[in-house]
Amino acid sequence: MKKYALVGTGGRSGLFLTAIARDYRQEGRLVAFCDSNQTRMDYANAMIGEFEHQSVPTYKADEFDKMIAETRPDFVIVTSIDRTHHHYIVRAMELGCDVISEKPMTIDEEKCQEIIDAVAHTGRSLRVTFNYRYEPHHSKILELIAANIIGEVYSVHFEWLLNTEHGADYFRRWHRNKRNSGGLLVHKSTHHFDLVNFWLNSEPETVYAQGDLRFYGKANAEERGVTEFYNRSHGSEAAANDPFALLMKDSKQLTSLYLNAEHEDGYYRDKSVFDDGINIEDTLGVIVRYKSKAIMTYSLNAYLP
Ligand SMILES: NC(=O)c1ccc[n+]([C@@H]2O[C@H](COP(=O)([O-])OP(=O)(O)OC[C@H]3O[C@@H](n4cnc5c(N)ncnc54)[C@H](O)[C@@H]3O)[C@@H](O)[C@H]2O)c1
C-alpha cells in the first residue's frame, strides 16, 4: 500500500482523491492533506468519507514539513495553484518523498531549474500529470506517427479554441494574474507543447511568440460600448445580465469548495471577466522550429463560441 499526501484541496484534487479512495483503494491510501484553507480540506475529507476512506489529518500551508514528518507519505501529490508547485515539489523531494504534480510543473525558468536541480541532488522522482497524452485520439496520433503511417512530419498546425465557458474561467480567478499561472502560454499551452514533443519525439529549438489581451478585461469591454460593470457575480444584480458570470450558489460543489471557504482567504472564484487587474493574454500565436526540423504554427484564443 503506497501512502499519499495531497497539497491543494481545490477543484482538481477531487480527481486524485476519487482515484485513490475509490478506484485504487487496494493499492494506496491517503494519509494527509495540506492547504491554506481549512474549509476546503474539510470538504476533501467529507468527499473521501463518501468512499468509506477514513478522514486524514489536515495541515496548513506552513505546516508542510510537520505533515511529512508525522505522516511519512511515499508520494506527495501537488494540486495547489501553479505558483506554489516548485516550493512543494522541491521540499517534498528534500524530505525523501517522490512527487506527482499537476501541470504546469512550474511557471518560470528559475523555478524550473530549481526543480531540475532538486531531482538531481535528491535522486527522487517527479511525474507531471500530462493527462492529455492519454486521451484516445491523442494517443492514436502518436501511434500513427510512430508507425510511420504518414512518414516524417515536416509541419504542424496546432490550433486550440477555448470556448467562452472554459476560456472565461481563467479570467475569473487566480489564473488572470501572471504571477500565479505564468499566463496561458504556460498554464494551458503546457499541455499542447507536451503533446507535440511527445508526438514528434523532438524538442523545440527556436520559439517566437506574440500575445495580447483583446477580449477580456475592462478596457476591452469599454471599447465595445459596455457601460455596466461589477466586481464579482455573487450578490451582484449586474451579473444577472452578463452571460460570462459564474453563479456559484446554483452549484453544490462550487458553494462548498469556494463560496463557503472565502471568509478564510478572500479567494473569490467568480470575479467579473470584464474587470480591471487582468494581466494575462487571451490571444496568442507561436512559431516553433523543432530539433527534428519540423515547423509548428500554434494559436490559442480564449473567447471562441
Ligand atoms: N491537468 C488538467 O487538465 C488540469 C485541470 C484543472 C486544473 N489543473 C491544475 O490543478 C491545479 C489546481 O487547480 P484548481 O482548478 O484545482 O484550482 P483551485 O483554486 O480550485 O484549487 C487550488 C487550491 O490551492 C490552494 N492553495 C493556494 N495557495 C496555497 C498554498 N500556498 N499552499 C497550499 N495550498 C494553496 C487553494 O486554497 C485551493 O484549495 C493547478 O495547478 C492547475 O493547473 C490541471
mmCIF file of C-alpha atoms and ligand atoms in Angstrom:
data_model
loop_
_atom_site.group_PDB
_atom_site.id
_atom_site.type_symbol
_atom_site.label_atom_id
_atom_site.label_comp_id
_atom_site.label_asym_id
_atom_site.label_seq_id
_atom_site.Cartn_x
_atom_site.Cartn_y
_atom_site.Cartn_z
ATOM 1 C CA MET A 1 0.000 0.000 0.000
ATOM 2 C CA LYS A 2 1.505 3.307 -1.091
ATOM 3 C CA LYS A 3 0.883 6.326 1.142
ATOM 4 C CA TYR A 4 -0.126 9.629 -0.470
ATOM 5 C CA ALA A 5 -0.299 13.148 0.971
ATOM 6 C CA LEU A 6 -2.001 15.800 -1.148
ATOM 7 C CA VAL A 7 -1.306 19.563 -1.219
ATOM 8 C CA GLY A 8 -4.013 21.843 -2.605
ATOM 9 C CA THR A 9 -7.521 20.502 -1.948
ATOM 10 C CA GLY A 10 -9.304 22.614 -4.587
ATOM 11 C CA GLY A 11 -11.341 21.613 -7.641
ATOM 12 C CA ARG A 12 -8.725 19.468 -9.365
ATOM 13 C CA SER A 13 -7.817 17.437 -6.303
ATOM 14 C CA GLY A 14 -11.158 15.600 -6.500
ATOM 15 C CA LEU A 15 -9.885 13.541 -9.421
ATOM 16 C CA PHE A 16 -6.907 12.243 -7.410
ATOM 17 C CA LEU A 17 -8.919 11.748 -4.233
ATOM 18 C CA THR A 18 -11.569 9.715 -6.030
ATOM 19 C CA ALA A 19 -8.944 7.607 -7.794
ATOM 20 C CA ILE A 20 -7.144 6.729 -4.555
ATOM 21 C CA ALA A 21 -10.094 6.462 -2.186
ATOM 22 C CA ARG A 22 -12.367 4.565 -4.582
ATOM 23 C CA ASP A 23 -10.799 3.161 -7.758
ATOM 24 C CA TYR A 24 -7.363 2.116 -6.459
ATOM 25 C CA ARG A 25 -8.165 1.520 -2.813
ATOM 26 C CA GLN A 26 -6.349 -1.835 -2.890
ATOM 27 C CA GLU A 27 -3.105 -0.130 -3.920
ATOM 28 C CA GLY A 28 -2.865 3.053 -1.948
ATOM 29 C CA ARG A 29 -4.297 5.261 0.749
ATOM 30 C CA LEU A 30 -4.327 8.925 1.630
ATOM 31 C CA VAL A 31 -2.511 9.965 4.793
ATOM 32 C CA ALA A 32 -2.762 13.784 4.925
ATOM 33 C CA PHE A 33 -3.996 16.989 3.305
ATOM 34 C CA CYS A 34 -2.269 20.355 3.192
ATOM 35 C CA ASP A 35 -3.827 23.646 2.038
ATOM 36 C CA SER A 36 -4.020 27.256 3.129
ATOM 37 C CA ASN A 37 -7.795 26.860 3.511
ATOM 38 C CA GLN A 38 -9.311 24.676 6.230
ATOM 39 C CA THR A 39 -12.827 24.624 4.730
ATOM 40 C CA ARG A 40 -11.530 23.044 1.520
ATOM 41 C CA MET A 41 -9.511 20.461 3.441
ATOM 42 C CA ASP A 42 -12.629 19.566 5.460
ATOM 43 C CA TYR A 43 -14.576 19.220 2.203
ATOM 44 C CA ALA A 44 -11.897 16.852 0.866
ATOM 45 C CA ASN A 45 -12.236 14.727 3.987
ATOM 46 C CA ALA A 46 -16.024 14.647 3.573
ATOM 47 C CA MET A 47 -15.551 13.595 -0.042
ATOM 48 C CA ILE A 48 -13.291 10.627 0.710
ATOM 49 C CA GLY A 49 -15.651 9.715 3.557
ATOM 50 C CA GLU A 50 -18.290 9.035 0.900
ATOM 51 C CA PHE A 51 -15.999 6.266 -0.399
ATOM 52 C CA GLU A 52 -15.526 4.936 3.134
ATOM 53 C CA HIS A 53 -11.943 6.137 3.297
ATOM 54 C CA GLN A 54 -11.124 7.284 6.830
ATOM 55 C CA SER A 55 -10.559 11.014 7.231
ATOM 56 C CA VAL A 56 -6.952 12.171 7.287
ATOM 57 C CA PRO A 57 -5.154 14.833 9.356
ATOM 58 C CA THR A 58 -5.051 18.315 7.834
ATOM 59 C CA TYR A 59 -2.132 20.755 7.856
ATOM 60 C CA LYS A 60 -1.997 24.435 6.986
ATOM 61 C CA ALA A 61 0.452 25.554 4.275
ATOM 62 C CA ASP A 62 3.149 26.486 6.810
ATOM 63 C CA GLU A 63 2.941 23.006 8.379
ATOM 64 C CA PHE A 64 4.074 21.090 5.306
ATOM 65 C CA ASP A 65 7.303 19.791 6.926
ATOM 66 C CA LYS A 66 5.363 18.749 10.018
ATOM 67 C CA MET A 67 2.910 16.848 7.812
ATOM 68 C CA ILE A 68 5.718 14.892 6.143
ATOM 69 C CA ALA A 69 7.396 14.153 9.484
ATOM 70 C CA GLU A 70 4.180 12.955 11.120
ATOM 71 C CA THR A 71 2.552 11.015 8.278
ATOM 72 C CA ARG A 72 5.586 9.750 6.269
ATOM 73 C CA PRO A 73 3.982 9.609 2.790
ATOM 74 C CA ASP A 74 5.701 7.781 -0.106
ATOM 75 C CA PHE A 75 4.272 10.332 -2.573
ATOM 76 C CA VAL A 76 3.220 13.946 -2.369
ATOM 77 C CA ILE A 77 0.568 14.950 -4.911
ATOM 78 C CA VAL A 78 0.737 18.667 -5.754
ATOM 79 C CA THR A 79 -2.576 20.193 -6.883
ATOM 80 C CA SER A 80 -2.187 23.673 -5.410
ATOM 81 C CA ILE A 81 -2.092 26.850 -7.527
ATOM 82 C CA ASP A 82 0.696 26.929 -10.114
ATOM 83 C CA ARG A 83 2.968 29.470 -8.458
ATOM 84 C CA THR A 84 3.328 27.197 -5.405
ATOM 85 C CA HIS A 85 4.211 23.975 -7.275
ATOM 86 C CA HIS A 86 8.019 24.383 -7.214
ATOM 87 C CA HIS A 87 8.006 25.049 -3.477
ATOM 88 C CA TYR A 88 6.175 21.813 -2.608
ATOM 89 C CA ILE A 89 7.878 19.699 -5.280
ATOM 90 C CA VAL A 90 11.369 20.668 -4.079
ATOM 91 C CA ARG A 91 10.589 20.435 -0.362
ATOM 92 C CA ALA A 92 8.841 17.051 -0.693
ATOM 93 C CA MET A 93 11.858 15.612 -2.526
ATOM 94 C CA GLU A 94 14.252 17.076 0.049
ATOM 95 C CA LEU A 95 12.212 15.357 2.755
ATOM 96 C CA GLY A 96 12.517 11.990 0.986
ATOM 97 C CA CYS A 97 9.230 11.721 -0.966
ATOM 98 C CA ASP A 98 8.512 11.138 -4.640
ATOM 99 C CA VAL A 99 6.191 13.665 -6.258
ATOM 100 C CA ILE A 100 3.254 13.687 -8.637
ATOM 101 C CA SER A 101 2.454 17.239 -9.720
ATOM 102 C CA GLU A 102 -0.335 18.768 -11.708
ATOM 103 C CA LYS A 103 0.687 20.706 -14.784
ATOM 104 C CA PRO A 104 2.273 23.144 -15.318
ATOM 105 C CA MET A 105 5.329 21.825 -13.499
ATOM 106 C CA THR A 106 6.025 25.453 -12.613
ATOM 107 C CA ILE A 107 5.664 28.935 -14.085
ATOM 108 C CA ASP A 108 9.102 30.282 -14.968
ATOM 109 C CA GLU A 109 12.626 29.310 -15.910
ATOM 110 C CA GLU A 110 14.199 29.943 -12.495
ATOM 111 C CA LYS A 111 11.713 27.742 -10.669
ATOM 112 C CA CYS A 112 12.046 25.113 -13.391
ATOM 113 C CA GLN A 113 15.815 24.992 -12.816
ATOM 114 C CA GLU A 114 15.283 24.719 -9.041
ATOM 115 C CA ILE A 115 13.149 21.628 -9.645
ATOM 116 C CA ILE A 116 15.620 20.058 -12.085
ATOM 117 C CA ASP A 117 18.426 20.619 -9.554
ATOM 118 C CA ALA A 118 16.352 19.115 -6.726
ATOM 119 C CA VAL A 119 15.622 15.973 -8.775
ATOM 120 C CA ALA A 120 19.372 15.649 -9.429
ATOM 121 C CA HIS A 121 20.539 16.158 -5.856
ATOM 122 C CA THR A 122 17.804 14.175 -4.063
ATOM 123 C CA GLY A 123 17.519 11.320 -6.590
ATOM 124 C CA ARG A 124 13.710 11.369 -6.077
ATOM 125 C CA SER A 125 11.238 11.043 -8.926
ATOM 126 C CA LEU A 126 8.827 13.670 -10.217
ATOM 127 C CA ARG A 127 5.930 12.903 -12.538
ATOM 128 C CA VAL A 128 3.991 15.782 -14.108
ATOM 129 C CA THR A 129 0.463 14.650 -14.941
ATOM 130 C CA PHE A 130 0.105 15.422 -18.629
ATOM 131 C CA ASN A 131 -3.287 13.752 -18.860
ATOM 132 C CA TYR A 132 -3.910 14.934 -22.439
ATOM 133 C CA ARG A 133 -1.464 12.251 -23.612
ATOM 134 C CA TYR A 134 -3.936 9.608 -22.510
ATOM 135 C CA GLU A 135 -6.930 10.878 -24.469
ATOM 136 C CA PRO A 136 -7.577 8.146 -27.034
ATOM 137 C CA HIS A 137 -7.346 10.439 -30.078
ATOM 138 C CA HIS A 138 -4.102 11.952 -28.794
ATOM 139 C CA SER A 139 -2.571 8.514 -28.155
ATOM 140 C CA LYS A 140 -3.725 7.470 -31.635
ATOM 141 C CA ILE A 141 -1.830 10.331 -33.277
ATOM 142 C CA LEU A 142 1.340 9.139 -31.536
ATOM 143 C CA GLU A 143 0.735 5.575 -32.744
ATOM 144 C CA LEU A 144 0.168 6.695 -36.351
ATOM 145 C CA ILE A 145 3.292 8.860 -36.421
ATOM 146 C CA ALA A 146 5.440 6.232 -34.671
ATOM 147 C CA ALA A 147 4.215 3.560 -37.128
ATOM 148 C CA ASN A 148 5.371 5.819 -39.975
ATOM 149 C CA ILE A 149 1.864 5.884 -41.485
ATOM 150 C CA ILE A 150 2.300 9.475 -42.656
ATOM 151 C CA GLY A 151 6.086 9.489 -42.956
ATOM 152 C CA GLU A 152 8.276 12.190 -41.470
ATOM 153 C CA VAL A 153 6.423 15.185 -40.065
ATOM 154 C CA TYR A 154 7.610 18.439 -41.646
ATOM 155 C CA SER A 155 4.883 20.764 -40.477
ATOM 156 C CA VAL A 156 2.414 21.004 -37.586
ATOM 157 C CA HIS A 157 -0.538 23.358 -37.305
ATOM 158 C CA PHE A 158 -1.959 23.305 -33.781
ATOM 159 C CA GLU A 159 -4.962 25.486 -33.095
ATOM 160 C CA TRP A 160 -6.620 25.433 -29.671
ATOM 161 C CA LEU A 161 -10.023 27.059 -29.371
ATOM 162 C CA LEU A 162 -11.030 27.748 -25.782
ATOM 163 C CA ASN A 163 -14.729 28.454 -25.630
ATOM 164 C CA THR A 164 -16.447 31.165 -23.655
ATOM 165 C CA GLU A 165 -17.173 28.820 -20.758
ATOM 166 C CA HIS A 166 -13.802 27.097 -20.309
ATOM 167 C CA GLY A 167 -11.764 30.046 -21.612
ATOM 168 C CA ALA A 168 -13.563 32.597 -19.449
ATOM 169 C CA ASP A 169 -12.808 30.624 -16.306
ATOM 170 C CA TYR A 170 -9.119 31.581 -16.479
ATOM 171 C CA PHE A 171 -10.099 35.246 -16.299
ATOM 172 C CA ARG A 172 -12.297 34.975 -13.207
ATOM 173 C CA ARG A 173 -9.757 33.904 -10.618
ATOM 174 C CA TRP A 174 -6.085 33.398 -9.783
ATOM 175 C CA HIS A 175 -5.002 32.434 -13.325
ATOM 176 C CA ARG A 176 -5.750 36.013 -14.506
ATOM 177 C CA ASN A 177 -2.602 37.153 -12.706
ATOM 178 C CA LYS A 178 0.613 36.121 -14.476
ATOM 179 C CA ARG A 179 2.392 35.826 -11.134
ATOM 180 C CA ASN A 180 0.101 32.920 -10.258
ATOM 181 C CA SER A 181 -0.146 30.993 -13.530
ATOM 182 C CA GLY A 182 2.607 32.217 -15.857
ATOM 183 C CA GLY A 183 -0.187 33.208 -18.309
ATOM 184 C CA LEU A 184 -1.998 30.837 -20.668
ATOM 185 C CA LEU A 185 1.097 30.023 -22.770
ATOM 186 C CA VAL A 186 2.367 28.321 -19.604
ATOM 187 C CA HIS A 187 -0.769 27.309 -17.745
ATOM 188 C CA LYS A 188 -2.740 25.972 -20.717
ATOM 189 C CA SER A 189 -0.287 25.518 -23.586
ATOM 190 C CA THR A 190 1.966 23.311 -21.478
ATOM 191 C CA HIS A 191 -0.466 20.508 -22.395
ATOM 192 C CA HIS A 192 -0.191 21.264 -26.098
ATOM 193 C CA PHE A 193 3.574 21.745 -26.211
ATOM 194 C CA ASP A 194 3.961 18.488 -24.286
ATOM 195 C CA LEU A 195 1.749 16.710 -26.832
ATOM 196 C CA VAL A 196 3.767 17.925 -29.802
ATOM 197 C CA ASN A 197 7.085 16.972 -28.158
ATOM 198 C CA PHE A 198 5.544 13.567 -27.448
ATOM 199 C CA TRP A 199 4.172 13.077 -30.959
ATOM 200 C CA LEU A 200 7.273 14.254 -32.798
ATOM 201 C CA ASN A 201 9.690 12.750 -30.287
ATOM 202 C CA SER A 202 11.594 16.003 -30.562
ATOM 203 C CA GLU A 203 12.090 19.269 -28.706
ATOM 204 C CA PRO A 204 11.826 22.916 -29.664
ATOM 205 C CA GLU A 205 14.954 24.594 -30.913
ATOM 206 C CA THR A 206 13.666 28.094 -31.696
ATOM 207 C CA VAL A 207 10.476 29.692 -30.400
ATOM 208 C CA TYR A 208 8.829 33.002 -31.286
ATOM 209 C CA ALA A 209 5.614 34.170 -29.635
ATOM 210 C CA GLN A 210 3.218 37.093 -29.521
ATOM 211 C CA GLY A 211 0.221 37.666 -27.293
ATOM 212 C CA ASP A 212 -2.258 40.303 -26.241
ATOM 213 C CA LEU A 213 -5.383 40.860 -24.158
ATOM 214 C CA ARG A 214 -8.074 41.745 -26.709
ATOM 215 C CA PHE A 215 -11.397 40.496 -25.375
ATOM 216 C CA TYR A 216 -11.479 40.134 -21.567
ATOM 217 C CA GLY A 217 -10.675 42.999 -19.192
ATOM 218 C CA LYS A 218 -12.410 46.309 -18.542
ATOM 219 C CA ALA A 219 -10.684 48.414 -21.202
ATOM 220 C CA ASN A 220 -11.677 45.978 -23.985
ATOM 221 C CA ALA A 221 -15.291 45.852 -22.767
ATOM 222 C CA GLU A 222 -15.433 49.655 -22.611
ATOM 223 C CA GLU A 223 -14.219 49.881 -26.196
ATOM 224 C CA ARG A 224 -17.081 47.602 -27.228
ATOM 225 C CA GLY A 225 -19.526 50.019 -25.563
ATOM 226 C CA VAL A 226 -20.170 48.153 -22.313
ATOM 227 C CA THR A 227 -21.127 50.573 -19.530
ATOM 228 C CA GLU A 228 -22.259 48.339 -16.673
ATOM 229 C CA PHE A 229 -19.535 46.729 -14.544
ATOM 230 C CA TYR A 230 -19.338 44.728 -11.338
ATOM 231 C CA ASN A 231 -16.537 43.044 -9.366
ATOM 232 C CA ARG A 232 -17.922 39.614 -8.581
ATOM 233 C CA SER A 233 -21.086 37.748 -9.508
ATOM 234 C CA HIS A 234 -22.256 36.681 -6.067
ATOM 235 C CA GLY A 235 -24.743 39.260 -4.789
ATOM 236 C CA SER A 236 -24.473 41.430 -7.927
ATOM 237 C CA GLU A 237 -27.552 42.494 -9.893
ATOM 238 C CA ALA A 238 -25.436 43.471 -12.910
ATOM 239 C CA ALA A 239 -24.066 39.923 -13.126
ATOM 240 C CA ALA A 240 -27.559 38.668 -13.972
ATOM 241 C CA ASN A 241 -27.173 40.357 -17.413
ATOM 242 C CA ASP A 242 -23.659 39.027 -18.045
ATOM 243 C CA PRO A 243 -23.526 35.706 -19.927
ATOM 244 C CA PHE A 244 -19.942 35.286 -18.656
ATOM 245 C CA ALA A 245 -20.921 35.458 -14.987
ATOM 246 C CA LEU A 246 -20.399 32.375 -12.831
ATOM 247 C CA LEU A 247 -23.201 31.858 -10.313
ATOM 248 C CA MET A 248 -21.760 29.722 -7.537
ATOM 249 C CA LYS A 249 -24.844 29.456 -5.390
ATOM 250 C CA ASP A 250 -26.506 27.298 -8.081
ATOM 251 C CA SER A 251 -23.854 24.607 -7.687
ATOM 252 C CA LYS A 252 -23.437 22.498 -4.553
ATOM 253 C CA GLN A 253 -19.794 21.807 -5.383
ATOM 254 C CA LEU A 254 -18.867 25.446 -6.094
ATOM 255 C CA THR A 255 -20.669 26.552 -2.937
ATOM 256 C CA SER A 256 -18.879 24.003 -0.740
ATOM 257 C CA LEU A 257 -15.431 24.469 -2.259
ATOM 258 C CA TYR A 258 -15.352 28.224 -2.754
ATOM 259 C CA LEU A 259 -18.338 30.266 -1.523
ATOM 260 C CA ASN A 260 -18.306 28.688 1.951
ATOM 261 C CA ALA A 261 -14.490 28.927 2.104
ATOM 262 C CA GLU A 262 -13.887 32.527 1.063
ATOM 263 C CA HIS A 263 -14.191 34.034 4.563
ATOM 264 C CA GLU A 264 -10.805 32.413 5.322
ATOM 265 C CA ASP A 265 -8.646 33.744 2.492
ATOM 266 C CA GLY A 266 -10.694 36.121 0.301
ATOM 267 C CA TYR A 267 -10.399 33.787 -2.701
ATOM 268 C CA TYR A 268 -13.295 34.861 -4.933
ATOM 269 C CA ARG A 269 -13.939 32.275 -7.646
ATOM 270 C CA ASP A 270 -16.491 34.396 -9.539
ATOM 271 C CA LYS A 271 -14.833 37.712 -10.412
ATOM 272 C CA SER A 272 -16.066 39.556 -13.493
ATOM 273 C CA VAL A 273 -14.020 38.745 -16.597
ATOM 274 C CA PHE A 274 -14.514 42.385 -17.599
ATOM 275 C CA ASP A 275 -12.761 43.638 -14.506
ATOM 276 C CA ASP A 276 -9.524 45.566 -14.201
ATOM 277 C CA GLY A 277 -6.465 43.717 -12.944
ATOM 278 C CA ILE A 278 -6.154 41.021 -15.631
ATOM 279 C CA ASN A 279 -2.564 40.799 -16.856
ATOM 280 C CA ILE A 280 -2.537 37.569 -18.895
ATOM 281 C CA GLU A 281 -3.145 37.342 -22.655
ATOM 282 C CA ASP A 282 -6.243 35.888 -24.324
ATOM 283 C CA THR A 283 -4.962 35.973 -27.938
ATOM 284 C CA LEU A 284 -1.736 34.092 -28.621
ATOM 285 C CA GLY A 285 0.361 32.965 -31.555
ATOM 286 C CA VAL A 286 3.607 30.987 -31.606
ATOM 287 C CA ILE A 287 6.044 29.697 -34.221
ATOM 288 C CA VAL A 288 8.333 26.835 -33.214
ATOM 289 C CA ARG A 289 11.147 25.113 -35.041
ATOM 290 C CA TYR A 290 11.893 21.666 -33.585
ATOM 291 C CA LYS A 291 15.241 19.858 -33.481
ATOM 292 C CA SER A 292 13.674 17.414 -35.968
ATOM 293 C CA LYS A 293 13.314 20.467 -38.313
ATOM 294 C CA ALA A 294 9.507 20.318 -38.151
ATOM 295 C CA ILE A 295 7.940 23.780 -38.019
ATOM 296 C CA MET A 296 4.826 24.428 -35.944
ATOM 297 C CA THR A 297 2.370 27.288 -36.156
ATOM 298 C CA TYR A 298 0.310 27.433 -32.962
ATOM 299 C CA SER A 299 -2.580 29.559 -31.769
ATOM 300 C CA LEU A 300 -4.571 29.764 -28.564
ATOM 301 C CA ASN A 301 -7.588 32.009 -28.248
ATOM 302 C CA ALA A 302 -9.701 32.041 -25.124
ATOM 303 C CA TYR A 303 -13.079 33.550 -26.112
ATOM 304 C CA LEU A 304 -14.381 31.476 -29.024
ATOM 305 C CA PRO A 305 -18.062 30.485 -29.042
HETATM 306 N N1 LIG B 1 -4.486 18.543 -15.951
HETATM 307 C C1 LIG B 1 -5.553 19.300 -16.109
HETATM 308 O O1 LIG B 1 -6.213 19.225 -17.115
HETATM 309 C C2 LIG B 1 -5.909 20.282 -15.008
HETATM 310 C C3 LIG B 1 -7.222 20.760 -14.889
HETATM 311 C C4 LIG B 1 -7.523 21.657 -13.862
HETATM 312 C C5 LIG B 1 -6.518 22.091 -13.003
HETATM 313 N N2 LIG B 1 -5.259 21.616 -13.139
HETATM 314 C C6 LIG B 1 -4.178 22.087 -12.243
HETATM 315 O O2 LIG B 1 -4.505 21.773 -10.902
HETATM 316 C C7 LIG B 1 -4.023 22.794 -10.029
HETATM 317 C C8 LIG B 1 -5.171 23.290 -9.145
HETATM 318 O O3 LIG B 1 -6.167 23.891 -9.954
HETATM 319 P P1 LIG B 1 -7.682 24.018 -9.402
HETATM 320 O O4 LIG B 1 -8.517 24.307 -10.574
HETATM 321 O O5 LIG B 1 -7.998 22.874 -8.527
HETATM 322 O O6 LIG B 1 -7.568 25.357 -8.517
HETATM 323 P P2 LIG B 1 -8.377 25.687 -7.167
HETATM 324 O O7 LIG B 1 -8.271 27.143 -6.997
HETATM 325 O O8 LIG B 1 -9.705 25.041 -7.166
HETATM 326 O O9 LIG B 1 -7.501 24.944 -6.038
HETATM 327 C C9 LIG B 1 -6.225 25.383 -5.669
HETATM 328 C C10 LIG B 1 -6.017 25.070 -4.195
HETATM 329 O O10 LIG B 1 -4.697 25.504 -3.820
HETATM 330 C C11 LIG B 1 -4.806 26.067 -2.521
HETATM 331 N N3 LIG B 1 -3.666 26.934 -2.246
HETATM 332 C C12 LIG B 1 -3.455 28.230 -2.593
HETATM 333 N N4 LIG B 1 -2.276 28.666 -2.119
HETATM 334 C C13 LIG B 1 -1.728 27.619 -1.440
HETATM 335 C C14 LIG B 1 -0.507 27.442 -0.737
HETATM 336 N N5 LIG B 1 0.399 28.423 -0.631
HETATM 337 N N6 LIG B 1 -0.274 26.236 -0.177
HETATM 338 C C15 LIG B 1 -1.161 25.209 -0.279
HETATM 339 N N7 LIG B 1 -2.335 25.330 -0.941
HETATM 340 C C16 LIG B 1 -2.599 26.518 -1.514
HETATM 341 C C17 LIG B 1 -6.128 26.799 -2.537
HETATM 342 O O11 LIG B 1 -6.595 27.089 -1.234
HETATM 343 C C18 LIG B 1 -7.008 25.801 -3.268
HETATM 344 O O12 LIG B 1 -7.598 24.881 -2.392
HETATM 345 C C19 LIG B 1 -3.402 23.873 -10.916
HETATM 346 O O13 LIG B 1 -2.012 23.732 -10.939
HETATM 347 C C20 LIG B 1 -3.983 23.586 -12.291
HETATM 348 O O14 LIG B 1 -3.088 23.928 -13.336
HETATM 349 C C21 LIG B 1 -4.942 20.723 -14.116
#
